Amino acid sequence: MSRTVLITGATGTVSTALMNALRGAEVDLRALVRDGSAADGPRERGAEVFAGDLGDARSLPPAFEGVRDLWLLTPNGPRAPENAMNAVWAARQAGVERVVRLSVVGAAHDAPNRSGRLHALSDREIERCGMRWTILRPHWFMQNLLNEAGDIAATGTFSLNMASARIGMIDVRDVAECAARVLLDDPDRHHGETYTLTGPRSLTFDEVAGELGLALGRPVTYLPVGDEAKRRTLLGHGVPEWIADMLEEYARAYASGWGDFTTDTLAGLLGRPPRDIAGFARDHAPAFIPARDG
Ligand SMILES: NC(=O)c1ccc[n+]([C@@H]2O[C@H](COP(=O)([O-])OP(=O)(O)OC[C@H]3O[C@@H](n4cnc5c(N)ncnc54)[C@H](OP(=O)(O)O)[C@@H]3O)[C@@H](O)[C@H]2O)c1
């Protein structure tokens, strides 16, 4: 009998890639969404859609009924641990067997960023949840570069407050394939494991710009900017202040060398090397090209 997997964050970047990675697998996909009328993505990927809000515990039980595996993704924000707690409680009440949780690189009580410290709280809760559990801690997503696509298309430049940071960045499609691997393996196989996932090499943003330029066939330049300039830009685009603060904390940590590492965990899980930035750039090239050229 196929297992029912509940996907949280089902309209977002990672969970969409996860549903792609689970396509054709012998599982029944179920998606938790806040707004059922905005759930075409999960439906197109074969998921049965349930409305529920991780911030509202009373809305969750119907989606969890009959679920064997929970993919737990919480959005960034000060209420992330409460969101995770509500999901874990609903899962316990429903008799869910396994939780696979998306955490973040470097999650720890002494992480230099609030997101890492909040994720650490939820990681501790998962470790005591009484169900089988696995935690994934991916590094900085290559897909974050899509936030710079408009600038790159318009000006051939992008501005970050990352100075000369080196980051072992990872393609989200690889995060999703690792999550799918864990979810499709026997629940005992990865129980109690915390996997730190990275790409194949630690890159500066000058190197990233070089790879984007090669894929686009036009020069791309990285322009380092200060924290204040980046903050003004983010707030100007409507990014909430809490998120702008969090991103600044990450940028400072990365600029000081905090993210300059890779692991071979992904290769161990998938039996192949992680995707490289060159492949990301090739596959996403149309997003970085002005519409009239695309
Ligand atoms: N960016 C990185 O480099 C990076 C690296 C490692 C880990 N992470 C972690 O990745 C996670 C974010 O993943 P993502 O990029 O896939 O997120 P995303 O694209 O921003 O999507 C967030 C998802 O959460 C849903 N959501 C928001 N509030 C909700 C609520 N109250 N109840 C139920 N669902 C809710 C959203 O649904 P709606 O459609 O309703 O808005 C959406 O589906 C965070 O935990 C972050 O710390 C990020």
Short mmCIF file of N, CA and C in Angstrom, two decimals, residues 145 152 156-158 203-216 218-223 277 281:
data_model
loop_
_atom_site.label_atom_id
_atom_site.label_comp_id
_atom_site.label_asym_id
_atom_site.label_seq_id
_atom_site.Cartn_x
_atom_site.Cartn_y
_atom_site.Cartn_z
N LEU A 145 19.66 33.37 -6.34
CA LEU A 145 20.16 34.25 -7.40
C LEU A 145 19.03 34.74 -8.31
N ILE A 152 20.05 41.70 -13.31
CA ILE A 152 21.01 41.13 -14.27
C ILE A 152 20.48 41.30 -15.69
N GLY A 156 23.04 43.85 -16.38
CA GLY A 156 24.23 42.98 -16.42
C GLY A 156 24.99 42.97 -15.10
N THR A 157 24.39 43.53 -14.05
CA THR A 157 25.05 43.56 -12.75
C THR A 157 24.09 43.10 -11.67
N PHE A 158 24.65 42.67 -10.54
CA PHE A 158 23.81 42.43 -9.35
C PHE A 158 24.59 42.84 -8.11
N LEU A 203 31.99 29.02 -3.63
CA LEU A 203 32.14 30.01 -4.70
C LEU A 203 32.06 31.44 -4.18
N THR A 204 32.84 32.34 -4.80
CA THR A 204 32.63 33.77 -4.58
C THR A 204 31.56 34.24 -5.57
N PHE A 205 31.01 35.42 -5.31
CA PHE A 205 30.00 35.93 -6.24
C PHE A 205 30.64 36.45 -7.53
N ASP A 206 31.95 36.74 -7.52
CA ASP A 206 32.63 37.03 -8.79
C ASP A 206 32.62 35.77 -9.66
N GLU A 207 32.88 34.63 -9.03
CA GLU A 207 32.86 33.36 -9.79
C GLU A 207 31.45 33.05 -10.28
N VAL A 208 30.46 33.31 -9.43
CA VAL A 208 29.06 33.10 -9.85
C VAL A 208 28.75 33.98 -11.05
N ALA A 209 29.17 35.25 -10.99
CA ALA A 209 28.92 36.17 -12.10
C ALA A 209 29.56 35.64 -13.38
N GLY A 210 30.78 35.10 -13.25
CA GLY A 210 31.48 34.54 -14.41
C GLY A 210 30.68 33.40 -15.04
N GLU A 211 30.17 32.52 -14.20
CA GLU A 211 29.40 31.37 -14.71
C GLU A 211 28.09 31.84 -15.35
N LEU A 212 27.43 32.82 -14.73
CA LEU A 212 26.20 33.35 -15.32
C LEU A 212 26.51 33.98 -16.69
N GLY A 213 27.62 34.73 -16.74
CA GLY A 213 28.01 35.37 -17.99
C GLY A 213 28.24 34.34 -19.11
N LEU A 214 28.92 33.24 -18.76
CA LEU A 214 29.16 32.19 -19.76
C LEU A 214 27.85 31.61 -20.28
N ALA A 215 26.91 31.37 -19.35
CA ALA A 215 25.63 30.76 -19.76
C ALA A 215 24.79 31.72 -20.58
N LEU A 216 24.89 33.02 -20.27
CA LEU A 216 24.03 34.01 -20.95
C LEU A 216 24.67 34.53 -22.23
N ARG A 218 26.81 36.92 -22.28
CA ARG A 218 27.01 38.37 -22.11
C ARG A 218 27.60 38.58 -20.72
N PRO A 219 28.40 39.65 -20.53
CA PRO A 219 29.07 39.79 -19.24
C PRO A 219 28.09 40.04 -18.10
N VAL A 220 28.39 39.45 -16.96
CA VAL A 220 27.63 39.71 -15.73
C VAL A 220 28.65 40.10 -14.66
N THR A 221 28.36 41.16 -13.93
CA THR A 221 29.30 41.66 -12.93
C THR A 221 28.65 41.72 -11.56
N TYR A 222 29.39 41.25 -10.56
CA TYR A 222 28.94 41.34 -9.16
C TYR A 222 29.44 42.66 -8.58
N LEU A 223 28.52 43.44 -8.00
CA LEU A 223 28.88 44.71 -7.38
C LEU A 223 28.67 44.59 -5.87
N ILE A 277 27.16 25.16 -10.25
CA ILE A 277 26.58 26.46 -10.61
C ILE A 277 26.46 26.61 -12.14
N ALA A 281 23.12 27.82 -13.96
CA ALA A 281 23.10 28.99 -14.84
C ALA A 281 22.51 28.63 -16.22
#
